[in-house]
XYZ file of C-alpha atoms in Angstrom:
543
model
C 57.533 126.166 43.285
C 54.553 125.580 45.810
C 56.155 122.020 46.281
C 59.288 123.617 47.388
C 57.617 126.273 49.523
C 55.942 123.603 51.681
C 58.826 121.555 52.065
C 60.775 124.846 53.393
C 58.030 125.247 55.314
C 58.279 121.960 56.798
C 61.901 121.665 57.183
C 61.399 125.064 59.087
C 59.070 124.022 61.244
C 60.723 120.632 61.893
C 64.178 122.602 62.895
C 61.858 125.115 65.082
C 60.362 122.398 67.077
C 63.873 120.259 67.273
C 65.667 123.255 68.405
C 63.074 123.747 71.157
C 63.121 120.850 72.662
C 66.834 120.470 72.004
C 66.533 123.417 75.044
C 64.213 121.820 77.249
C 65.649 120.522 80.521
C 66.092 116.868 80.118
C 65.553 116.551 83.909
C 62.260 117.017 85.402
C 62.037 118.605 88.786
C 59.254 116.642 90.778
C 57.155 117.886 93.486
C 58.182 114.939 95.918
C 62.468 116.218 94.279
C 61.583 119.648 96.034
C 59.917 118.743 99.086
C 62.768 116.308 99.770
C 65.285 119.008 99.108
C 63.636 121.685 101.218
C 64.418 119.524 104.442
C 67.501 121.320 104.051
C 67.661 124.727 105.532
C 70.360 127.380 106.461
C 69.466 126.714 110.065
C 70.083 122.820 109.593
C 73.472 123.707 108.352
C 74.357 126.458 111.166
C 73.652 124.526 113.794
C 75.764 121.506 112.616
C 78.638 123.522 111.106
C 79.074 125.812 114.639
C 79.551 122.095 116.213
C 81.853 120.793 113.739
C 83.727 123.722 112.868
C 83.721 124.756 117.181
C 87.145 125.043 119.007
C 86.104 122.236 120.789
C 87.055 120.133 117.654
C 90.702 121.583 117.787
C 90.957 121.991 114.187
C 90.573 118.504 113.095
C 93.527 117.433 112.189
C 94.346 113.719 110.883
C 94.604 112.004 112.953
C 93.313 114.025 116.353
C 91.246 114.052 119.166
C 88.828 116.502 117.703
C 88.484 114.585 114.050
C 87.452 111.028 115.958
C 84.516 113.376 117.750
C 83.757 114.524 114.659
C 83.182 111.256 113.225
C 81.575 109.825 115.990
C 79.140 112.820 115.760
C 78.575 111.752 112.270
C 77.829 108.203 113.075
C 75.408 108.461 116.210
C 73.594 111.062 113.451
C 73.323 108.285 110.758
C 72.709 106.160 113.257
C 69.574 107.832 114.634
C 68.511 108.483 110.770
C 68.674 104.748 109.835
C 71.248 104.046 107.582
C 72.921 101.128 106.949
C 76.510 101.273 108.195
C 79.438 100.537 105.731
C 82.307 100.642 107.269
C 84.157 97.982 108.651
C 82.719 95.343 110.848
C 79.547 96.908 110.742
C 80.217 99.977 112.293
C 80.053 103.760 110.355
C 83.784 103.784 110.356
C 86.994 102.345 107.705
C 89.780 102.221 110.177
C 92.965 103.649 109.089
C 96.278 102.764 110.476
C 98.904 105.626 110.219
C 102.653 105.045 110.574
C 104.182 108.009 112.299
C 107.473 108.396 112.249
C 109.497 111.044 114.862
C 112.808 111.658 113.837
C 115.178 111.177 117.422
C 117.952 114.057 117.400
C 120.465 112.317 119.271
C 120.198 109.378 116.224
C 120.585 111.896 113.547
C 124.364 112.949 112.253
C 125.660 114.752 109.675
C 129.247 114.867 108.580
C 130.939 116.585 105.191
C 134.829 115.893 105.043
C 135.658 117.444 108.870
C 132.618 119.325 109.366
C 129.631 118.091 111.667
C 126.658 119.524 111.661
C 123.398 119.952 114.234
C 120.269 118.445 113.659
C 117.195 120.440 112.792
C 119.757 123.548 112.893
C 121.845 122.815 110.159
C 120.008 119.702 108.312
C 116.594 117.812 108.467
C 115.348 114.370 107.587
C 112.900 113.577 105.061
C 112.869 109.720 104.921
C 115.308 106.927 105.491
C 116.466 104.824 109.034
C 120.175 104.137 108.578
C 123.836 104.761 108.577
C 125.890 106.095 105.012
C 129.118 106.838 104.685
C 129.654 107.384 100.775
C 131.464 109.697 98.526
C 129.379 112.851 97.178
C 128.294 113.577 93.474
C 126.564 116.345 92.330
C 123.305 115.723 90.179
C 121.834 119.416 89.562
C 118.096 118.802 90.155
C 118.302 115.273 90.277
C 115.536 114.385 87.352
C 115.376 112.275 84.678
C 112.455 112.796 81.603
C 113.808 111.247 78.772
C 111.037 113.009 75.931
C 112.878 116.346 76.955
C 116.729 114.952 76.931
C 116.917 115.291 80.561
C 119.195 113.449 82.271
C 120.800 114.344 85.658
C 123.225 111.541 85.463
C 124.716 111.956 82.109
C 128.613 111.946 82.661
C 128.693 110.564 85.828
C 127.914 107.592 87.931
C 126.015 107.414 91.107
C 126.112 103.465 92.290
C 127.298 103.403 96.161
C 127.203 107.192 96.714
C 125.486 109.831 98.314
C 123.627 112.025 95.759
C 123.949 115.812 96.651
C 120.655 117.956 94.099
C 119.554 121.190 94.090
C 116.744 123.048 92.729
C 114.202 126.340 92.865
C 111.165 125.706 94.579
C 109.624 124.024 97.933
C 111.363 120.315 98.036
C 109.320 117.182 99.417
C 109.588 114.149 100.637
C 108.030 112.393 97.580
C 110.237 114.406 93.965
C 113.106 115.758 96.600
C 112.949 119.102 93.863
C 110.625 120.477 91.894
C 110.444 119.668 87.950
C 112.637 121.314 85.784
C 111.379 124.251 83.854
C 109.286 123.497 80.852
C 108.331 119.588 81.945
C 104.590 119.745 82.011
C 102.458 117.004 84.119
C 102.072 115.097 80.315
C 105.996 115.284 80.344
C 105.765 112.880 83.130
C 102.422 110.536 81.918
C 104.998 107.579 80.502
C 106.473 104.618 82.634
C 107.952 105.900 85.738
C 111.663 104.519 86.056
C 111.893 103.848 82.232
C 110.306 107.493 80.642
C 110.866 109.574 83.264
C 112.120 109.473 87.083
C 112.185 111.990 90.046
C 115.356 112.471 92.155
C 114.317 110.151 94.681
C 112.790 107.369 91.879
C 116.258 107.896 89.849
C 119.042 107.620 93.059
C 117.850 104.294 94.484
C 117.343 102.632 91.027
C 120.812 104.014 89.895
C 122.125 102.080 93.137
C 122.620 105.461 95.130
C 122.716 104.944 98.969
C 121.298 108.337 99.884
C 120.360 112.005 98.774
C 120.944 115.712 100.173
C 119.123 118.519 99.314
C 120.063 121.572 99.241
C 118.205 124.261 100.536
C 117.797 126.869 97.476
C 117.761 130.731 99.003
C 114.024 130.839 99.327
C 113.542 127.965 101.735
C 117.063 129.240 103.597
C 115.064 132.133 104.263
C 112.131 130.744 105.765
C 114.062 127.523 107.666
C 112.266 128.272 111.206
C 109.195 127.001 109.387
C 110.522 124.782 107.587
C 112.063 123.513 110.335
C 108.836 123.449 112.364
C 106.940 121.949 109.980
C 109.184 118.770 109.020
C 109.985 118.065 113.287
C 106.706 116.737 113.469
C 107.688 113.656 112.027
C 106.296 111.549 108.951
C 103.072 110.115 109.050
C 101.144 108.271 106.300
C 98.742 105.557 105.875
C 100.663 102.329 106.612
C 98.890 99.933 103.689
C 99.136 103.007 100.871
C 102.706 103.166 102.187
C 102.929 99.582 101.377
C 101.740 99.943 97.925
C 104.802 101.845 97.002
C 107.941 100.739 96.616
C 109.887 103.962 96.972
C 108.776 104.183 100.408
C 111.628 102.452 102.212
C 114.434 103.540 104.067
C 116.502 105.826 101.943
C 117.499 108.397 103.830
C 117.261 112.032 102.255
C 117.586 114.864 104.132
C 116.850 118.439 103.495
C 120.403 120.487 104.034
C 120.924 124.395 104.723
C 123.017 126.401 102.761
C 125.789 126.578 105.492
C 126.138 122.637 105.063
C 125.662 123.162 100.758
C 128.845 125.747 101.595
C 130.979 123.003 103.174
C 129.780 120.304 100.536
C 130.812 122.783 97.145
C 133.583 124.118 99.120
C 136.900 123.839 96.974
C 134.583 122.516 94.409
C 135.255 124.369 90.756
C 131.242 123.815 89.621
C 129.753 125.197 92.466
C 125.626 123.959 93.027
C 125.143 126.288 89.632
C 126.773 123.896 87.524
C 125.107 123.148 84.601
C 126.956 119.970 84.331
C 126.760 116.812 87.225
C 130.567 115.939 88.476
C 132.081 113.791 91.525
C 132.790 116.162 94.685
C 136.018 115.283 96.102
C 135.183 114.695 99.525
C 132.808 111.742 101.402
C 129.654 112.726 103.887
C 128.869 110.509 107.263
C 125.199 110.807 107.349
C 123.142 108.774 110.365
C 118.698 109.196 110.002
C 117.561 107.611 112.666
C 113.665 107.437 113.303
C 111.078 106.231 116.236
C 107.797 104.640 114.835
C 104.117 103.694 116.149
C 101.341 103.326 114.549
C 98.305 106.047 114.903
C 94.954 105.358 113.913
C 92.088 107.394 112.112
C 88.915 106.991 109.671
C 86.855 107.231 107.052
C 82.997 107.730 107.724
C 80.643 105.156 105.354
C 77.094 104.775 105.059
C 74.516 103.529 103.119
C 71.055 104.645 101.861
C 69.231 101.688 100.492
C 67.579 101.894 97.240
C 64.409 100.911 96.217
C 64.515 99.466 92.810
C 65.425 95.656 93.505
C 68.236 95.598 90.675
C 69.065 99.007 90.555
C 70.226 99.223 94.141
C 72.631 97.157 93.889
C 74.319 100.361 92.009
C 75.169 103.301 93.834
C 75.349 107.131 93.479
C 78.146 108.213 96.341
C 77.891 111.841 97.959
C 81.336 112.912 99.918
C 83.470 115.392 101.661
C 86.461 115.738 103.884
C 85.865 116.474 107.030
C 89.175 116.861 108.505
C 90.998 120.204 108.436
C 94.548 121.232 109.907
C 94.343 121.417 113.189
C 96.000 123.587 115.923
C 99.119 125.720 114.846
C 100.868 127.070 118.076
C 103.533 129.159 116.307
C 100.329 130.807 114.234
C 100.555 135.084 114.707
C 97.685 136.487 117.278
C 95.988 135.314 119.833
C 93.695 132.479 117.653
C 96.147 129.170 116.575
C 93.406 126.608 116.228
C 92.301 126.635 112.002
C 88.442 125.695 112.830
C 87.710 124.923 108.556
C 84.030 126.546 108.589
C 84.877 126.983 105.243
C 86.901 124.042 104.173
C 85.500 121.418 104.510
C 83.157 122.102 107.499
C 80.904 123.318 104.896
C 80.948 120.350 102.528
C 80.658 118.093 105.790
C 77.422 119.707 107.637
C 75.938 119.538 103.587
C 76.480 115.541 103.009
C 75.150 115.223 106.661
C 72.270 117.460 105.561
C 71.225 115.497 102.602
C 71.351 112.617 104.601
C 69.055 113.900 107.134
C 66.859 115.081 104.133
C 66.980 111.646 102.637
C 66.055 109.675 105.636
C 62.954 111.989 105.982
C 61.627 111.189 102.475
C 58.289 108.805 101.820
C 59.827 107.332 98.969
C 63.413 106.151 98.285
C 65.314 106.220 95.557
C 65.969 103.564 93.410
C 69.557 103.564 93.700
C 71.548 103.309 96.516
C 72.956 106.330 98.111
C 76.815 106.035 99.159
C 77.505 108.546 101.810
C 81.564 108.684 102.714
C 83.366 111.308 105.027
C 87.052 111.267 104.031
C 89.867 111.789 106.293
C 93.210 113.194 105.693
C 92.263 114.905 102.034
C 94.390 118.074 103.487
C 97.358 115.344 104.105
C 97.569 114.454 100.744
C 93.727 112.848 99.814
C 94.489 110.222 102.189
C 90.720 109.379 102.596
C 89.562 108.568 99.269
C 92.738 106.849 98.069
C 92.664 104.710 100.921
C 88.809 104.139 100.607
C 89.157 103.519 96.354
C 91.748 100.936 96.982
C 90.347 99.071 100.229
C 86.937 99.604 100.012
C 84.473 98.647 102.336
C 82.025 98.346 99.275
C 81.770 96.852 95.792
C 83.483 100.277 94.243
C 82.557 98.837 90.819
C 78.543 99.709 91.376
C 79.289 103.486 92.345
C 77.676 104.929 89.270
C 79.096 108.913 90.001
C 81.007 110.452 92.885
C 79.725 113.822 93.887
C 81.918 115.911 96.098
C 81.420 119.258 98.113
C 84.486 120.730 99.230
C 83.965 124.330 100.088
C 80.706 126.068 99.399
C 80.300 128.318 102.558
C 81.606 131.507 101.025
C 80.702 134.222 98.689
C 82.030 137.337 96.938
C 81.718 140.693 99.093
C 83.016 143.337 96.647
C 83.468 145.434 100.165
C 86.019 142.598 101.295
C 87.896 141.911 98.136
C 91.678 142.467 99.281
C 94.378 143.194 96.378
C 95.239 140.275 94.613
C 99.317 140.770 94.866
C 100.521 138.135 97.347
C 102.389 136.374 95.556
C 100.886 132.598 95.979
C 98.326 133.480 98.272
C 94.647 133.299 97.546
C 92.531 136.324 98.109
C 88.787 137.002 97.996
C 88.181 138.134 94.792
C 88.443 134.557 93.666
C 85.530 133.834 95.386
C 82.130 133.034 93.892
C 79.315 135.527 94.004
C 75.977 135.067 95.775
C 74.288 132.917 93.443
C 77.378 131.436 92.231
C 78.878 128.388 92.587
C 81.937 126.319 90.665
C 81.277 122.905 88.931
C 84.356 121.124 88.339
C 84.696 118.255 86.265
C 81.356 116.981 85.600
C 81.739 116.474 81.881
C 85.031 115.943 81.800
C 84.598 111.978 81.897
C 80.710 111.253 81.348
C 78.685 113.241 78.762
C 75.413 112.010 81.217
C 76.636 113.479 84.194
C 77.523 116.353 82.785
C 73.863 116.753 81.098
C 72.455 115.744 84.697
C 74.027 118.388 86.260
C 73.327 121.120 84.374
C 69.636 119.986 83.579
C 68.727 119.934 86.875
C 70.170 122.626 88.425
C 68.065 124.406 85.367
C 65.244 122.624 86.247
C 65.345 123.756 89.801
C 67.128 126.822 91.767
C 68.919 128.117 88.608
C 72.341 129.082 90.329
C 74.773 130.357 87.912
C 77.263 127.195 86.980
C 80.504 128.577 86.356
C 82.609 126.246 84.969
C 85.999 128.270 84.505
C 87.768 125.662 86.391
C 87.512 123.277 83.815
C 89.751 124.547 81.677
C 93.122 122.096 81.018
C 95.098 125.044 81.222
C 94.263 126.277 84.782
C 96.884 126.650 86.637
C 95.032 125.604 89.948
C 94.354 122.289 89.140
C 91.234 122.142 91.248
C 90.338 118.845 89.388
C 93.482 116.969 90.866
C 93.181 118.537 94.498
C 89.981 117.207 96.205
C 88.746 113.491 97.205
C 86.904 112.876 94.117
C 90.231 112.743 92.111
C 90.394 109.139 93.189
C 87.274 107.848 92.337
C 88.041 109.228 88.800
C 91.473 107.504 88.858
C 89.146 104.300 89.143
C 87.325 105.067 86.379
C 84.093 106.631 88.068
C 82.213 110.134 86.426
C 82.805 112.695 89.456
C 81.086 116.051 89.675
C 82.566 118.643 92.710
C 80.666 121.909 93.754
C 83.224 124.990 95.338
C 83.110 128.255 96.096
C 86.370 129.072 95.535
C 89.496 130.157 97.790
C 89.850 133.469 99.663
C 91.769 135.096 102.029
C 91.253 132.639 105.019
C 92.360 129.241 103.104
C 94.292 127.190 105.549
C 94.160 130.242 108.091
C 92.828 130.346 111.558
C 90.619 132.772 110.310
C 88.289 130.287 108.404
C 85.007 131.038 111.031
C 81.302 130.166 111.171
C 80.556 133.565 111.111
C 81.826 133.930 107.689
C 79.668 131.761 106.000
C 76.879 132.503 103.747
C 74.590 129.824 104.915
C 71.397 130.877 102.217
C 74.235 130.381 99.508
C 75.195 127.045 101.259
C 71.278 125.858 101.347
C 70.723 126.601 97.495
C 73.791 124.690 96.847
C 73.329 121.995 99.054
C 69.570 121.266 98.159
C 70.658 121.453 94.204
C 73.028 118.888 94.584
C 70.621 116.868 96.566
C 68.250 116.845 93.902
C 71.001 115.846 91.474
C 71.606 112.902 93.335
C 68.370 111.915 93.245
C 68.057 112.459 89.393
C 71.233 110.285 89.167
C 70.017 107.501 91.128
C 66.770 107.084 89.071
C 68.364 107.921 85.178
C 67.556 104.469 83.764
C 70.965 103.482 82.596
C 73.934 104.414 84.758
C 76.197 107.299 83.069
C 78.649 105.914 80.497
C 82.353 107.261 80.564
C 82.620 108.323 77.268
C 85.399 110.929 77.292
């Protein structure tokens, strides 16, 4: 009986002392951690973010005027600071060479049986540089996704003719349509071509010589935008164009209804037919396309460690720092979309912590990766292009951290209804003391501990971590720069505020940001990086 008693007793205590140091912070906050993050202040980040985010810089679109001032702002900062340039040639800059594409109206025809048609009025191009004259078929949406028993094709034969789909939804120049209702992103995770295939993917490999899209009601409805927005012309990173094969010259074109009218007309299945069949007469379609190549860049730097094997790995700290640049068919008086917000906040903080890091005694004993990605609001042009050319050895990043909006916080006196139907408003901002952490445990259990322990360790902001969930429909993990890095197999952690009312608006001003929120935030992920650079062991992907 006594025996048992002291073994309880044991086992009790044993359990009491596990459990509290099971809660102790693995990360230890250091006095020289602190006074290294306290080099960044609100006013740091206020001065930097009125220059960045100033009319001046037109909006910084990719590429512009105002985004290589940016960068070169960046660079003659680094430079001043010390740090080791990483970009090409031994400069602070990855060049990027852009292939624009302007679509000539003159070049551009469209013909169904008798009927021609006006460029831009009645029909626009999406991709493609050459002549078709082919007979029409009707394909519904156009996809292919075999694990659901979708086929587009079944019954009829597309080889030598113009593909005419249709579908709900915004089309683009990569899928042509949306996905058909109940295929999920796993629906699509097999072999493109064999498992599954969008519209575009499925006409050229079926032998197809072009496409038309039909405009569903919604886009009908707003074609002065549309319109608008597709006459600027293509544009995309020449060498990432390159890489895929579907980006040749097949020429697709986005159609209004008047021209789907003239295409079904006669036609006894109508674009509602729930079955594909031959249209009985032929199109005369001519896409025709001027091209010259545009140039833009990625900002890289380097922070020598200390450790003389362990810098030779590095921890890499990013943002974009482009935005969208100048709209001149914007409402009001204001058309240039500054991006205080997005991602003139996440810029101004990686150039903080750099200016922080250059002041410290002691270094750390990892390298520190500093990159400035262009073109994320393109389509994450930056850090795909820097993840498959990259100016270092990407193999020795150890963890990506990336700050993509952090400027703005909940004001219950601003919170707008939530009932625009897909537009963001401000009640899905983060509060004061509040910030989103997306992904960090999704790939390394170590980062993930990091992360947390420190910011426990340190400022105590409240991590919410909602975004994380697989079932959010945002899909914040897949929409900023550090996507890429974890596409190359590389633990990624990314801080944000959240959206709100001013997301891709020419409202997004300096004067809305909460710059004490922004220095809390900024000097915990500072102090992050630093933990990371000195964990012993670099963090294992283990999920």
């Amino acid at each position: 009986m006594k025996r048992n008693l002291f073994t309880l007793l044991l086992l009790a205590a044993f359990v009491f002392q596990s459990t509290a140091l099971a809660q102790a912070p693995a990360v230890a906050i250091t006095a020289a951690d602190r006074k290294a993050a306290e080099a960044v202040t609100a006013a740091q980040l206020s001065d930097y973010l009125h220059f960045v985010a100033s009319d001046e810089m037109e909006g910084r679109d990719t590429p512009s005027r105002g985004l290589d001032l940016t960068a070169k702002f960046i660079g003659m900062n680094l430079s001043r600071w010390g740090f080791k340039p990483a970009g090409d040639n031994g400069t602070f800059y990855q060049k990027m060479a852009l292939k624009s594409e302007t679509a000539d109206p003159a070049g551009n025809t469209l013909m169904v049986g008798d009927k021609s048609f006006n460029y831009l009025d009645d029909f626009i191009r999406f991709s493609g540089n050459s002549a078709v004259n082919a007979p029409l078929v009707y394909a519904r949406d156009g996809w292919m996704v075999k694990s659901k028993g979708i086929d587009a094709y079944q019954g009829v034969s597309v080889k030598d003719k113009t593909v005419v789909v249709y579908g709900q939804g915004f089309p683009n120049r990569q899928y042509a349509t949306s996905p058909p209702a109940g295929v999920t992103p796993n629906d699509l995770a097999g072999a493109k071509g064999t498992d599954w295939a969008d519209p575009v993917a499925y006409a050229r490999q079926s032998g197809a010589k072009a496409m038309i899209v039909v405009a569903s009601p919604q886009i009908q409805g707003a074609w002065a935008q549309v319109r608008g927005f597709m006459s600027r012309g293509g544009l995309a990173p020449e060498k990432l164009r390159e890489a895929q094969p579907e980006a040749d010259d097949f020429p697709v074109v986005l159609v209004s209804s008047a021209v789907g009218d003239a295409i079904f007309a006669g036609e006894s299945g109508g674009r509602d037919s729930e079955v594909s069949y031959a249209i009985g007469k032929p199109a005369e379609l001519k896409v025709n396309v001027k091209t010259e190549t545009k140039w833009t860049q990625n900002v890289v730097a380097i922070w020598e460690g200390s450790d003389p094997v362990l810098k030779n790995e590095m921890v890499a700290i990013g943002a974009h720092y482009d935005h969208v640049g100048i709209n001149p068919n914007a409402p009001g008086d204001d058309k240039i979309y500054n991006g205080a917000d997005d991602d003139g906040s996440g810029t101004v903080a990686v150039m903080a912590i750099a200016e922080a890091l250059a002041r410290t005694q002691t270094r750390p004993k990892r390298s520190i990766l500093f990159v400035w990605h262009c073109g994320e609001e393109k389509g994450l042009w930056g850090s795909e292009y820097f993840n498959k050319f990259p100016t270092v050895d990407i193999k020795k990043v150890i963890a990506q951290l990336n700050i993509d909006m952090i400027g703005r916080s909940l004001d219950p006196a601003k919170i707008i209804p939530c009932d625009r139907p897909g537009k963001p408003c401000n009640a899905d901002l983060s509060k004061a003391n509040e910030i989103y952490v997306i992904g960090s445990d999704m790939m390394s259990s170590t980062l993930g501990a990091v992360t947390r322990d420190a910011n426990s360790a340190y400022l105590k902001m409240d991590y919410n971590y909602k975004y994380d969930d697989p079932n959010d429909k945002e899909r914040f993990f897949f929409r900023s720069d550090h996507f890429h890095y974890a596409v190359n197999g590389i633990p990624v952690v990314f801080w944000f505020s959240g959206v709100h009312e001013d997301y891709h608006q020419p409202g997004d001003h300096v004067e809305k940001i909460d710059f004490a929120k922004m220095e809390r935030v900024t000097r915990t992920i500072m102090v992050t990086m630093l933990k990371l650079a000195d964990l012993k062991e670099r963090p294992a992907v283990d999920k």
